[in-house]
Amino acid sequence: GTIPDVAAVTNLSDLGLDDNELSGTIPDVGDLTGLKFLRLNNNTRMSGTIPVVHALSNLTTLFFTSNQISGTIPNIAALTNLVNLFSGRNQISGTIPDISPLTNLVKLGLDFNQLSGTIPDVGALTSLAVLRLRTNQLRGTVHDISALPDLTILCAAIPLWMLRTCAANCAVHWCLCQRRCSTSARARLLL
């Protein structure tokens, strides 16, 4: 089935419809200002675009993984309470919008889409633990991540020369080579 119109349910704080066989498009949620969790993962027949969410200032979790979502990522810079953003395994295109104001972001997963443009600078996202950007059409380099002490998973297309440099200079199995790695480094590359 489809998701009914939820615009009138103004007290809704959690909309979680993961792992169903939902089809159609995501309804308008722009007026649900109390919404904290929006999870619509694994509905492989759901299509359309990511709804406008810039007014959802209480939103902490936004999951749209493994659907048929297309279009671009809307402006999310005002979502300063956002902790988790996963929208991988879709057909999202365009560039990644400004995410530098999302300083509470812990997990960002936009892998397996059709995103283009440059890899965003995540240096200000000091709580970031997971960054998944692989299998897109992004270009450029991963910026300095030395200010990201909690980063444990990085999935990006890293050139082989960086891996060779890392193997020669690091005391851990996998790490990013934007900095010299120490034994406390915990980043794991998934290429």
PDB file of N, CA, C and O in Angstrom, residues 46-123:
ATOM      1  N   MET A  46       8.896   2.216  -3.066  1.00  0.00           N
ATOM      2  CA  MET A  46       8.624   3.619  -2.751  1.00  0.00           C
ATOM      3  C   MET A  46       9.491   4.503  -3.632  1.00  0.00           C
ATOM      4  O   MET A  46      10.694   4.271  -3.760  1.00  0.00           O
ATOM      5  N   SER A  47       8.888   5.497  -4.249  1.00  0.00           N
ATOM      6  CA  SER A  47       9.613   6.362  -5.172  1.00  0.00           C
ATOM      7  C   SER A  47       9.335   7.819  -4.824  1.00  0.00           C
ATOM      8  O   SER A  47       8.847   8.131  -3.761  1.00  0.00           O
ATOM      9  N   GLY A  48       9.654   8.690  -5.744  1.00  0.00           N
ATOM     10  CA  GLY A  48       9.467  10.116  -5.517  1.00  0.00           C
ATOM     11  C   GLY A  48      10.742  10.738  -4.990  1.00  0.00           C
ATOM     12  O   GLY A  48      11.831  10.205  -5.158  1.00  0.00           O
ATOM     13  N   THR A  49      10.596  11.867  -4.341  1.00  0.00           N
ATOM     14  CA  THR A  49      11.750  12.613  -3.844  1.00  0.00           C
ATOM     15  C   THR A  49      11.709  12.700  -2.321  1.00  0.00           C
ATOM     16  O   THR A  49      10.676  12.448  -1.697  1.00  0.00           O
ATOM     17  N   ILE A  50      12.856  13.081  -1.751  1.00  0.00           N
ATOM     18  CA  ILE A  50      12.896  13.341  -0.312  1.00  0.00           C
ATOM     19  C   ILE A  50      12.043  14.585  -0.063  1.00  0.00           C
ATOM     20  O   ILE A  50      12.215  15.599  -0.733  1.00  0.00           O
ATOM     21  N   PRO A  51      11.122  14.519   0.882  1.00  0.00           N
ATOM     22  CA  PRO A  51      10.257  15.681   1.107  1.00  0.00           C
ATOM     23  C   PRO A  51      11.034  16.857   1.702  1.00  0.00           C
ATOM     24  O   PRO A  51      12.134  16.682   2.235  1.00  0.00           O
ATOM     25  N   VAL A  52      10.442  18.026   1.609  1.00  0.00           N
ATOM     26  CA  VAL A  52      11.029  19.222   2.211  1.00  0.00           C
ATOM     27  C   VAL A  52      11.000  19.052   3.726  1.00  0.00           C
ATOM     28  O   VAL A  52       9.945  18.808   4.313  1.00  0.00           O
ATOM     29  N   VAL A  53      12.153  19.134   4.348  1.00  0.00           N
ATOM     30  CA  VAL A  53      12.248  18.887   5.784  1.00  0.00           C
ATOM     31  C   VAL A  53      12.924  20.033   6.542  1.00  0.00           C
ATOM     32  O   VAL A  53      13.127  19.934   7.744  1.00  0.00           O
ATOM     33  N   HIS A  54      13.252  21.128   5.879  1.00  0.00           N
ATOM     34  CA  HIS A  54      14.053  22.176   6.508  1.00  0.00           C
ATOM     35  C   HIS A  54      13.400  22.808   7.737  1.00  0.00           C
ATOM     36  O   HIS A  54      14.083  23.373   8.583  1.00  0.00           O
ATOM     37  N   ALA A  55      12.081  22.693   7.898  1.00  0.00           N
ATOM     38  CA  ALA A  55      11.405  23.279   9.060  1.00  0.00           C
ATOM     39  C   ALA A  55      11.311  22.308  10.240  1.00  0.00           C
ATOM     40  O   ALA A  55      10.827  22.676  11.304  1.00  0.00           O
ATOM     41  N   LEU A  56      11.801  21.093  10.067  1.00  0.00           N
ATOM     42  CA  LEU A  56      11.692  20.076  11.112  1.00  0.00           C
ATOM     43  C   LEU A  56      12.895  20.161  12.051  1.00  0.00           C
ATOM     44  O   LEU A  56      13.742  19.276  12.108  1.00  0.00           O
ATOM     45  N   SER A  57      12.950  21.223  12.838  1.00  0.00           N
ATOM     46  CA  SER A  57      14.124  21.505  13.664  1.00  0.00           C
ATOM     47  C   SER A  57      14.340  20.492  14.784  1.00  0.00           C
ATOM     48  O   SER A  57      15.425  20.421  15.346  1.00  0.00           O
ATOM     49  N   ASN A  58      13.332  19.696  15.136  1.00  0.00           N
ATOM     50  CA  ASN A  58      13.485  18.674  16.175  1.00  0.00           C
ATOM     51  C   ASN A  58      13.955  17.335  15.622  1.00  0.00           C
ATOM     52  O   ASN A  58      14.231  16.411  16.391  1.00  0.00           O
ATOM     53  N   LEU A  59      14.064  17.217  14.313  1.00  0.00           N
ATOM     54  CA  LEU A  59      14.412  15.950  13.678  1.00  0.00           C
ATOM     55  C   LEU A  59      15.819  15.507  14.084  1.00  0.00           C
ATOM     56  O   LEU A  59      16.774  16.265  13.967  1.00  0.00           O
ATOM     57  N   THR A  60      15.924  14.275  14.594  1.00  0.00           N
ATOM     58  CA  THR A  60      17.227  13.713  14.953  1.00  0.00           C
ATOM     59  C   THR A  60      17.622  12.569  14.025  1.00  0.00           C
ATOM     60  O   THR A  60      18.799  12.296  13.858  1.00  0.00           O
ATOM     61  N   THR A  61      16.648  11.888  13.442  1.00  0.00           N
ATOM     62  CA  THR A  61      16.922  10.721  12.622  1.00  0.00           C
ATOM     63  C   THR A  61      16.128  10.791  11.326  1.00  0.00           C
ATOM     64  O   THR A  61      14.916  10.945  11.350  1.00  0.00           O
ATOM     65  N   LEU A  62      16.838  10.662  10.217  1.00  0.00           N
ATOM     66  CA  LEU A  62      16.227  10.695   8.894  1.00  0.00           C
ATOM     67  C   LEU A  62      16.794   9.528   8.097  1.00  0.00           C
ATOM     68  O   LEU A  62      17.964   9.531   7.720  1.00  0.00           O
ATOM     69  N   PHE A  63      15.985   8.486   7.902  1.00  0.00           N
ATOM     70  CA  PHE A  63      16.410   7.270   7.203  1.00  0.00           C
ATOM     71  C   PHE A  63      15.514   7.029   5.991  1.00  0.00           C
ATOM     72  O   PHE A  63      14.304   6.892   6.134  1.00  0.00           O
ATOM     73  N   PHE A  64      16.119   6.936   4.800  1.00  0.00           N
ATOM     74  CA  PHE A  64      15.421   6.607   3.557  1.00  0.00           C
ATOM     75  C   PHE A  64      16.195   5.565   2.764  1.00  0.00           C
ATOM     76  O   PHE A  64      16.182   5.558   1.558  1.00  0.00           O
ATOM     77  N   THR A  65      16.888   4.661   3.401  1.00  0.00           N
ATOM     78  CA  THR A  65      17.759   3.719   2.729  1.00  0.00           C
ATOM     79  C   THR A  65      16.979   2.629   2.000  1.00  0.00           C
ATOM     80  O   THR A  65      15.944   2.170   2.468  1.00  0.00           O
ATOM     81  N   SER A  66      17.492   2.219   0.849  1.00  0.00           N
ATOM     82  CA  SER A  66      16.973   1.099   0.046  1.00  0.00           C
ATOM     83  C   SER A  66      15.528   1.295  -0.406  1.00  0.00           C
ATOM     84  O   SER A  66      14.642   0.503  -0.094  1.00  0.00           O
ATOM     85  N   ASN A  67      15.310   2.357  -1.121  1.00  0.00           N
ATOM     86  CA  ASN A  67      14.035   2.646  -1.768  1.00  0.00           C
ATOM     87  C   ASN A  67      14.328   2.983  -3.227  1.00  0.00           C
ATOM     88  O   ASN A  67      15.414   2.695  -3.719  1.00  0.00           O
ATOM     89  N   GLN A  68      13.409   3.622  -3.885  1.00  0.00           N
ATOM     90  CA  GLN A  68      13.613   4.099  -5.252  1.00  0.00           C
ATOM     91  C   GLN A  68      13.517   5.622  -5.282  1.00  0.00           C
ATOM     92  O   GLN A  68      12.998   6.209  -6.225  1.00  0.00           O
ATOM     93  N   ILE A  69      14.001   6.271  -4.226  1.00  0.00           N
ATOM     94  CA  ILE A  69      13.945   7.727  -4.096  1.00  0.00           C
ATOM     95  C   ILE A  69      14.888   8.355  -5.124  1.00  0.00           C
ATOM     96  O   ILE A  69      16.013   7.905  -5.304  1.00  0.00           O
ATOM     97  N   SER A  70      14.410   9.411  -5.775  1.00  0.00           N
ATOM     98  CA  SER A  70      15.224  10.109  -6.764  1.00  0.00           C
ATOM     99  C   SER A  70      15.199  11.603  -6.452  1.00  0.00           C
ATOM    100  O   SER A  70      14.718  12.022  -5.417  1.00  0.00           O
ATOM    101  N   GLY A  71      15.702  12.395  -7.373  1.00  0.00           N
ATOM    102  CA  GLY A  71      15.754  13.835  -7.157  1.00  0.00           C
ATOM    103  C   GLY A  71      16.997  14.209  -6.365  1.00  0.00           C
ATOM    104  O   GLY A  71      17.961  13.452  -6.294  1.00  0.00           O
ATOM    105  N   THR A  72      16.967  15.363  -5.746  1.00  0.00           N
ATOM    106  CA  THR A  72      18.126  15.877  -5.020  1.00  0.00           C
ATOM    107  C   THR A  72      17.843  15.904  -3.516  1.00  0.00           C
ATOM    108  O   THR A  72      16.699  15.792  -3.085  1.00  0.00           O
ATOM    109  N   ILE A  73      18.902  16.066  -2.759  1.00  0.00           N
ATOM    110  CA  ILE A  73      18.765  16.208  -1.310  1.00  0.00           C
ATOM    111  C   ILE A  73      18.343  17.648  -1.044  1.00  0.00           C
ATOM    112  O   ILE A  73      19.014  18.583  -1.473  1.00  0.00           O
ATOM    113  N   PRO A  74      17.233  17.852  -0.316  1.00  0.00           N
ATOM    114  CA  PRO A  74      16.792  19.221  -0.047  1.00  0.00           C
ATOM    115  C   PRO A  74      17.726  19.922   0.937  1.00  0.00           C
ATOM    116  O   PRO A  74      18.608  19.288   1.540  1.00  0.00           O
ATOM    117  N   ASN A  75      17.517  21.198   1.118  1.00  0.00           N
ATOM    118  CA  ASN A  75      18.293  21.968   2.087  1.00  0.00           C
ATOM    119  C   ASN A  75      18.081  21.383   3.478  1.00  0.00           C
ATOM    120  O   ASN A  75      16.958  21.303   3.957  1.00  0.00           O
ATOM    121  N   ILE A  76      19.155  20.959   4.130  1.00  0.00           N
ATOM    122  CA  ILE A  76      19.054  20.374   5.466  1.00  0.00           C
ATOM    123  C   ILE A  76      19.890  21.142   6.488  1.00  0.00           C
ATOM    124  O   ILE A  76      20.015  20.713   7.630  1.00  0.00           O
ATOM    125  N   ALA A  77      20.441  22.285   6.106  1.00  0.00           N
ATOM    126  CA  ALA A  77      21.339  23.034   6.980  1.00  0.00           C
ATOM    127  C   ALA A  77      20.675  23.464   8.287  1.00  0.00           C
ATOM    128  O   ALA A  77      21.355  23.631   9.299  1.00  0.00           O
ATOM    129  N   ALA A  78      19.350  23.632   8.303  1.00  0.00           N
ATOM    130  CA  ALA A  78      18.654  24.071   9.520  1.00  0.00           C
ATOM    131  C   ALA A  78      18.365  22.923  10.486  1.00  0.00           C
ATOM    132  O   ALA A  78      17.897  23.158  11.597  1.00  0.00           O
ATOM    133  N   LEU A  79      18.670  21.704  10.089  1.00  0.00           N
ATOM    134  CA  LEU A  79      18.380  20.540  10.937  1.00  0.00           C
ATOM    135  C   LEU A  79      19.530  20.303  11.916  1.00  0.00           C
ATOM    136  O   LEU A  79      20.166  19.260  11.928  1.00  0.00           O
ATOM    137  N   THR A  80      19.775  21.251  12.790  1.00  0.00           N
ATOM    138  CA  THR A  80      20.952  21.219  13.659  1.00  0.00           C
ATOM    139  C   THR A  80      20.866  20.163  14.757  1.00  0.00           C
ATOM    140  O   THR A  80      21.869  19.884  15.410  1.00  0.00           O
ATOM    141  N   ASN A  81      19.719  19.558  14.971  1.00  0.00           N
ATOM    142  CA  ASN A  81      19.591  18.459  15.929  1.00  0.00           C
ATOM    143  C   ASN A  81      19.775  17.095  15.272  1.00  0.00           C
ATOM    144  O   ASN A  81      19.717  16.072  15.957  1.00  0.00           O
ATOM    145  N   LEU A  82      19.999  17.083  13.968  1.00  0.00           N
ATOM    146  CA  LEU A  82      20.116  15.827  13.237  1.00  0.00           C
ATOM    147  C   LEU A  82      21.343  15.040  13.707  1.00  0.00           C
ATOM    148  O   LEU A  82      22.452  15.566  13.757  1.00  0.00           O
ATOM    149  N   VAL A  83      21.119  13.775  14.084  1.00  0.00           N
ATOM    150  CA  VAL A  83      22.173  12.887  14.552  1.00  0.00           C
ATOM    151  C   VAL A  83      22.468  11.819  13.502  1.00  0.00           C
ATOM    152  O   VAL A  83      23.622  11.462  13.289  1.00  0.00           O
ATOM    153  N   ASN A  84      21.438  11.313  12.835  1.00  0.00           N
ATOM    154  CA  ASN A  84      21.569  10.237  11.865  1.00  0.00           C
ATOM    155  C   ASN A  84      20.901  10.621  10.550  1.00  0.00           C
ATOM    156  O   ASN A  84      19.724  10.976  10.554  1.00  0.00           O
ATOM    157  N   LEU A  85      21.634  10.523   9.466  1.00  0.00           N
ATOM    158  CA  LEU A  85      21.079  10.752   8.132  1.00  0.00           C
ATOM    159  C   LEU A  85      21.570   9.639   7.214  1.00  0.00           C
ATOM    160  O   LEU A  85      22.760   9.555   6.911  1.00  0.00           O
ATOM    161  N   PHE A  86      20.656   8.755   6.844  1.00  0.00           N
ATOM    162  CA  PHE A  86      20.972   7.674   5.917  1.00  0.00           C
ATOM    163  C   PHE A  86      19.965   7.705   4.776  1.00  0.00           C
ATOM    164  O   PHE A  86      18.765   7.645   5.006  1.00  0.00           O
ATOM    165  N   SER A  87      20.479   7.811   3.568  1.00  0.00           N
ATOM    166  CA  SER A  87      19.639   7.758   2.383  1.00  0.00           C
ATOM    167  C   SER A  87      20.396   7.045   1.263  1.00  0.00           C
ATOM    168  O   SER A  87      20.369   7.454   0.117  1.00  0.00           O
ATOM    169  N   GLY A  88      21.049   5.977   1.621  1.00  0.00           N
ATOM    170  CA  GLY A  88      21.813   5.206   0.657  1.00  0.00           C
ATOM    171  C   GLY A  88      20.933   4.253  -0.126  1.00  0.00           C
ATOM    172  O   GLY A  88      19.769   4.037   0.188  1.00  0.00           O
ATOM    173  N   ARG A  89      21.515   3.711  -1.185  1.00  0.00           N
ATOM    174  CA  ARG A  89      20.840   2.724  -2.038  1.00  0.00           C
ATOM    175  C   ARG A  89      19.520   3.254  -2.601  1.00  0.00           C
ATOM    176  O   ARG A  89      18.479   2.639  -2.482  1.00  0.00           O
ATOM    177  N   ASN A  90      19.618   4.433  -3.181  1.00  0.00           N
ATOM    178  CA  ASN A  90      18.503   5.056  -3.869  1.00  0.00           C
ATOM    179  C   ASN A  90      18.996   5.535  -5.231  1.00  0.00           C
ATOM    180  O   ASN A  90      20.017   5.057  -5.718  1.00  0.00           O
ATOM    181  N   GLN A  91      18.323   6.491  -5.802  1.00  0.00           N
ATOM    182  CA  GLN A  91      18.713   7.063  -7.086  1.00  0.00           C
ATOM    183  C   GLN A  91      18.841   8.572  -6.969  1.00  0.00           C
ATOM    184  O   GLN A  91      18.493   9.315  -7.883  1.00  0.00           O
ATOM    185  N   ILE A  92      19.325   9.027  -5.826  1.00  0.00           N
ATOM    186  CA  ILE A  92      19.442  10.459  -5.547  1.00  0.00           C
ATOM    187  C   ILE A  92      20.596  11.034  -6.354  1.00  0.00           C
ATOM    188  O   ILE A  92      21.668  10.440  -6.432  1.00  0.00           O
ATOM    189  N   SER A  93      20.361  12.191  -6.954  1.00  0.00           N
ATOM    190  CA  SER A  93      21.369  12.824  -7.796  1.00  0.00           C
ATOM    191  C   SER A  93      21.631  14.244  -7.297  1.00  0.00           C
ATOM    192  O   SER A  93      21.098  14.667  -6.281  1.00  0.00           O
ATOM    193  N   GLY A  94      22.453  14.963  -8.043  1.00  0.00           N
ATOM    194  CA  GLY A  94      22.792  16.325  -7.654  1.00  0.00           C
ATOM    195  C   GLY A  94      23.949  16.337  -6.677  1.00  0.00           C
ATOM    196  O   GLY A  94      24.628  15.331  -6.475  1.00  0.00           O
ATOM    197  N   THR A  95      24.150  17.473  -6.062  1.00  0.00           N
ATOM    198  CA  THR A  95      25.262  17.625  -5.132  1.00  0.00           C
ATOM    199  C   THR A  95      24.785  17.460  -3.693  1.00  0.00           C
ATOM    200  O   THR A  95      23.592  17.563  -3.405  1.00  0.00           O
ATOM    201  N   ILE A  96      25.726  17.219  -2.816  1.00  0.00           N
ATOM    202  CA  ILE A  96      25.414  17.149  -1.388  1.00  0.00           C
ATOM    203  C   ILE A  96      25.326  18.585  -0.889  1.00  0.00           C
ATOM    204  O   ILE A  96      26.264  19.364  -1.052  1.00  0.00           O
ATOM    205  N   PRO A  97      24.200  18.970  -0.278  1.00  0.00           N
ATOM    206  CA  PRO A  97      24.062  20.354   0.186  1.00  0.00           C
ATOM    207  C   PRO A  97      24.988  20.627   1.377  1.00  0.00           C
ATOM    208  O   PRO A  97      25.619  19.711   1.917  1.00  0.00           O
ATOM    209  N   ASP A  98      25.043  21.868   1.792  1.00  0.00           N
ATOM    210  CA  ASP A  98      25.884  22.263   2.919  1.00  0.00           C
ATOM    211  C   ASP A  98      25.485  21.480   4.171  1.00  0.00           C
ATOM    212  O   ASP A  98      24.338  21.539   4.606  1.00  0.00           O
ATOM    213  N   ILE A  99      26.425  20.740   4.726  1.00  0.00           N
ATOM    214  CA  ILE A  99      26.153  19.990   5.954  1.00  0.00           C
ATOM    215  C   ILE A  99      26.983  20.518   7.120  1.00  0.00           C
ATOM    216  O   ILE A  99      26.890  19.990   8.224  1.00  0.00           O
ATOM    217  N   SER A 100      27.768  21.556   6.912  1.00  0.00           N
ATOM    218  CA  SER A 100      28.646  22.064   7.970  1.00  0.00           C
ATOM    219  C   SER A 100      27.906  22.522   9.228  1.00  0.00           C
ATOM    220  O   SER A 100      28.460  22.397  10.314  1.00  0.00           O
ATOM    221  N   PRO A 101      26.654  23.008   9.160  1.00  0.00           N
ATOM    222  CA  PRO A 101      25.967  23.380  10.399  1.00  0.00           C
ATOM    223  C   PRO A 101      25.470  22.174  11.225  1.00  0.00           C
ATOM    224  O   PRO A 101      25.035  22.341  12.359  1.00  0.00           O
ATOM    225  N   LEU A 102      25.555  20.976  10.683  1.00  0.00           N
ATOM    226  CA  LEU A 102      25.008  19.787  11.351  1.00  0.00           C
ATOM    227  C   LEU A 102      26.028  19.209  12.331  1.00  0.00           C
ATOM    228  O   LEU A 102      26.448  18.062  12.235  1.00  0.00           O
ATOM    229  N   THR A 103      26.403  19.990  13.317  1.00  0.00           N
ATOM    230  CA  THR A 103      27.491  19.624  14.224  1.00  0.00           C
ATOM    231  C   THR A 103      27.138  18.480  15.172  1.00  0.00           C
ATOM    232  O   THR A 103      28.031  17.927  15.813  1.00  0.00           O
ATOM    233  N   ASN A 104      25.877  18.098  15.284  1.00  0.00           N
ATOM    234  CA  ASN A 104      25.484  16.945  16.102  1.00  0.00           C
ATOM    235  C   ASN A 104      25.460  15.647  15.304  1.00  0.00           C
ATOM    236  O   ASN A 104      25.179  14.588  15.870  1.00  0.00           O
ATOM    237  N   LEU A 105      25.749  15.725  14.013  1.00  0.00           N
ATOM    238  CA  LEU A 105      25.660  14.553  13.147  1.00  0.00           C
ATOM    239  C   LEU A 105      26.690  13.497  13.562  1.00  0.00           C
ATOM    240  O   LEU A 105      27.881  13.777  13.676  1.00  0.00           O
ATOM    241  N   VAL A 106      26.203  12.273  13.808  1.00  0.00           N
ATOM    242  CA  VAL A 106      27.059  11.153  14.185  1.00  0.00           C
ATOM    243  C   VAL A 106      27.207  10.190  13.008  1.00  0.00           C
ATOM    244  O   VAL A 106      28.290   9.657  12.780  1.00  0.00           O
ATOM    245  N   LYS A 107      26.139   9.986  12.251  1.00  0.00           N
ATOM    246  CA  LYS A 107      26.172   9.030  11.137  1.00  0.00           C
ATOM    247  C   LYS A 107      25.604   9.667   9.877  1.00  0.00           C
ATOM    248  O   LYS A 107      24.501  10.194   9.893  1.00  0.00           O
ATOM    249  N   LEU A 108      26.381   9.611   8.802  1.00  0.00           N
ATOM    250  CA  LEU A 108      25.965  10.135   7.503  1.00  0.00           C
ATOM    251  C   LEU A 108      26.203   9.060   6.449  1.00  0.00           C
ATOM    252  O   LEU A 108      27.345   8.650   6.223  1.00  0.00           O
ATOM    253  N   GLY A 109      25.126   8.579   5.852  1.00  0.00           N
ATOM    254  CA  GLY A 109      25.228   7.550   4.831  1.00  0.00           C
ATOM    255  C   GLY A 109      24.487   7.943   3.569  1.00  0.00           C
ATOM    256  O   GLY A 109      23.267   8.010   3.555  1.00  0.00           O
ATOM    257  N   LEU A 110      25.226   8.235   2.535  1.00  0.00           N
ATOM    258  CA  LEU A 110      24.647   8.615   1.241  1.00  0.00           C
ATOM    259  C   LEU A 110      25.221   7.748   0.126  1.00  0.00           C
ATOM    260  O   LEU A 110      25.230   8.137  -1.036  1.00  0.00           O
ATOM    261  N   ASP A 111      25.689   6.558   0.477  1.00  0.00           N
ATOM    262  CA  ASP A 111      26.344   5.696  -0.493  1.00  0.00           C
ATOM    263  C   ASP A 111      25.350   5.055  -1.451  1.00  0.00           C
ATOM    264  O   ASP A 111      24.159   5.015  -1.198  1.00  0.00           O
ATOM    265  N   PHE A 112      25.865   4.565  -2.561  1.00  0.00           N
ATOM    266  CA  PHE A 112      25.081   3.874  -3.592  1.00  0.00           C
ATOM    267  C   PHE A 112      23.938   4.741  -4.125  1.00  0.00           C
ATOM    268  O   PHE A 112      22.784   4.326  -4.144  1.00  0.00           O
ATOM    269  N   ASN A 113      24.274   5.940  -4.546  1.00  0.00           N
ATOM    270  CA  ASN A 113      23.349   6.853  -5.203  1.00  0.00           C
ATOM    271  C   ASN A 113      23.999   7.342  -6.488  1.00  0.00           C
ATOM    272  O   ASN A 113      24.934   6.715  -6.997  1.00  0.00           O
ATOM    273  N   GLN A 114      23.554   8.461  -6.987  1.00  0.00           N
ATOM    274  CA  GLN A 114      24.115   9.057  -8.194  1.00  0.00           C
ATOM    275  C   GLN A 114      24.553  10.488  -7.910  1.00  0.00           C
ATOM    276  O   GLN A 114      24.434  11.375  -8.750  1.00  0.00           O
ATOM    277  N   LEU A 115      25.037  10.729  -6.700  1.00  0.00           N
ATOM    278  CA  LEU A 115      25.459  12.067  -6.297  1.00  0.00           C
ATOM    279  C   LEU A 115      26.717  12.479  -7.051  1.00  0.00           C
ATOM    280  O   LEU A 115      27.576  11.649  -7.344  1.00  0.00           O
ATOM    281  N   SER A 116      26.814  13.763  -7.346  1.00  0.00           N
ATOM    282  CA  SER A 116      27.967  14.289  -8.076  1.00  0.00           C
ATOM    283  C   SER A 116      28.492  15.514  -7.341  1.00  0.00           C
ATOM    284  O   SER A 116      27.987  15.884  -6.293  1.00  0.00           O
ATOM    285  N   GLY A 117      29.506  16.127  -7.907  1.00  0.00           N
ATOM    286  CA  GLY A 117      30.103  17.289  -7.261  1.00  0.00           C
ATOM    287  C   GLY A 117      31.266  16.857  -6.386  1.00  0.00           C
ATOM    288  O   GLY A 117      31.801  15.765  -6.530  1.00  0.00           O
ATOM    289  N   THR A 118      31.632  17.716  -5.461  1.00  0.00           N
ATOM    290  CA  THR A 118      32.795  17.442  -4.630  1.00  0.00           C
ATOM    291  C   THR A 118      32.393  16.792  -3.308  1.00  0.00           C
ATOM    292  O   THR A 118      31.265  16.942  -2.839  1.00  0.00           O
ATOM    293  N   ILE A 119      33.344  16.084  -2.741  1.00  0.00           N
ATOM    294  CA  ILE A 119      33.146  15.487  -1.423  1.00  0.00           C
ATOM    295  C   ILE A 119      33.052  16.626  -0.416  1.00  0.00           C
ATOM    296  O   ILE A 119      33.899  17.521  -0.403  1.00  0.00           O
ATOM    297  N   PRO A 120      32.023  16.625   0.443  1.00  0.00           N
ATOM    298  CA  PRO A 120      31.870  17.748   1.372  1.00  0.00           C
ATOM    299  C   PRO A 120      32.950  17.749   2.451  1.00  0.00           C
ATOM    300  O   PRO A 120      33.492  16.704   2.806  1.00  0.00           O
ATOM    301  N   ASP A 121      33.246  18.935   2.948  1.00  0.00           N
ATOM    302  CA  ASP A 121      34.183  19.078   4.058  1.00  0.00           C
ATOM    303  C   ASP A 121      33.436  18.720   5.336  1.00  0.00           C
ATOM    304  O   ASP A 121      32.445  19.350   5.679  1.00  0.00           O
ATOM    305  N   VAL A 122      33.897  17.698   6.030  1.00  0.00           N
ATOM    306  CA  VAL A 122      33.232  17.237   7.251  1.00  0.00           C
ATOM    307  C   VAL A 122      34.017  17.610   8.499  1.00  0.00           C
ATOM    308  O   VAL A 122      33.701  17.165   9.598  1.00  0.00           O
ATOM    309  N   GLY A 123      35.025  18.446   8.353  1.00  0.00           N
ATOM    310  CA  GLY A 123      35.895  18.809   9.471  1.00  0.00           C
ATOM    311  C   GLY A 123      35.180  19.432  10.659  1.00  0.00           C
ATOM    312  O   GLY A 123      35.616  19.272  11.795  1.00  0.00           O
TER     313      GLY A 123
END
